[in-house]
Amino acid sequence: MEHPAPAVTGEPQVVVVDDAAAAGRIVAATISDTVRRAPTCRLGLATGSTPLPAYRLLVAELRGTGAFARVQAFLLDEYVGLAATDPASYRATIRRELTDELGVPPASVHAPDPGSGRHADLDAACADYERLLGDGVDLQLLGIGRNGHLGFNEPGTPFDTTTHVVTLSDTTRADNARFFPTPEAVPTHAVTQGLGTIRRARHLLLAATGAAKADAVAAALEGPLDVSCPASALRLHPRVTVVLDRAAAGALS
Ligand code: PGA
């Protein structure tokens, strides 16, 4: 891709670009670079709005090339109570937005599977996903919530948590209502990789765009290293890239 992936320094590397489209180019380049170097890599994917420009670029540039055919993809989280075929489930969403388009076989797209079959026992769903993630993915793409959440790890989540069930906060349900027919249809619970799980990834790539994320980004990068901002846990990781547009970087000192 025309935009090279940023070099890795060992400190959280913060890249600020003009707008969401430019952030998408860097995220797409980092993902495609990882896959080019290791075509059988384990890729941690995020859903939500922030990754969409990057996903669209990857699809536009790499569809039909087979570049992603041997990738294993892992989602950060999934709602409790939605079938994998429900269009609002994260499994359906990532297939529609990225992995089907890039030719990743459905069997290579992994996610927590809470609520069905053996996984009617949610603890079993969590334990199985944690086991599947093993020693972690090669690259984990992350968004950040307005309250500093990573995945569905809301404020107060200990930094060493493994995959677990969460009760979604009112803010998070309201933020996600746009993907559902009615606000009441947003599930009340989800299963998420824990902050300890996320930190096992070899490389963390956080993307944030828009002024609504500015305070959360500042708290994550410059506030106390504290569970009140789950994303501050990023600073415990040796290899983190943070890609921001100017608006999301607006509260950094
Ligand atoms: P967004 O979600 O990309 O849709 O803003 C990010 C998040 O809440 O983690």
Coordinates of N, CA, C and O in Angstrom, one line a residue, residues 5 8 11 100 134 188 195 202:
A5 N 3.5 1.2 6.9 CA 3.2 1.0 8.3 C 4.2 1.8 9.1 O 5.4 1.7 8.8
V8 N 8.2 0.6 14.6 CA 7.9 0.2 16.0 C 9.1 0.7 16.8 O 10.3 0.5 16.5
E11 N 8.1 2.3 22.6 CA 7.2 3.2 23.4 C 5.9 3.2 22.6 O 5.9 3.0 21.4
D100 N -15.3 -12.1 4.6 CA -15.9 -12.7 3.4 C -15.3 -12.1 2.2 O -15.0 -12.7 1.2
G134 N -5.0 -18.7 23.1 CA -3.7 -19.2 23.5 C -2.7 -18.1 23.9 O -3.1 -17.3 24.8
T188 N -28.2 -6.8 26.6 CA -27.7 -6.3 27.9 C -26.4 -6.8 28.3 O -25.7 -6.3 29.2
L195 N -8.7 -7.5 29.5 CA -7.6 -6.6 29.3 C -6.3 -7.4 29.3 O -5.3 -7.1 28.6
R202 N 0.9 -9.6 20.3 CA 2.3 -9.1 20.1 C 2.3 -7.6 19.8 O 3.3 -6.9 20.1

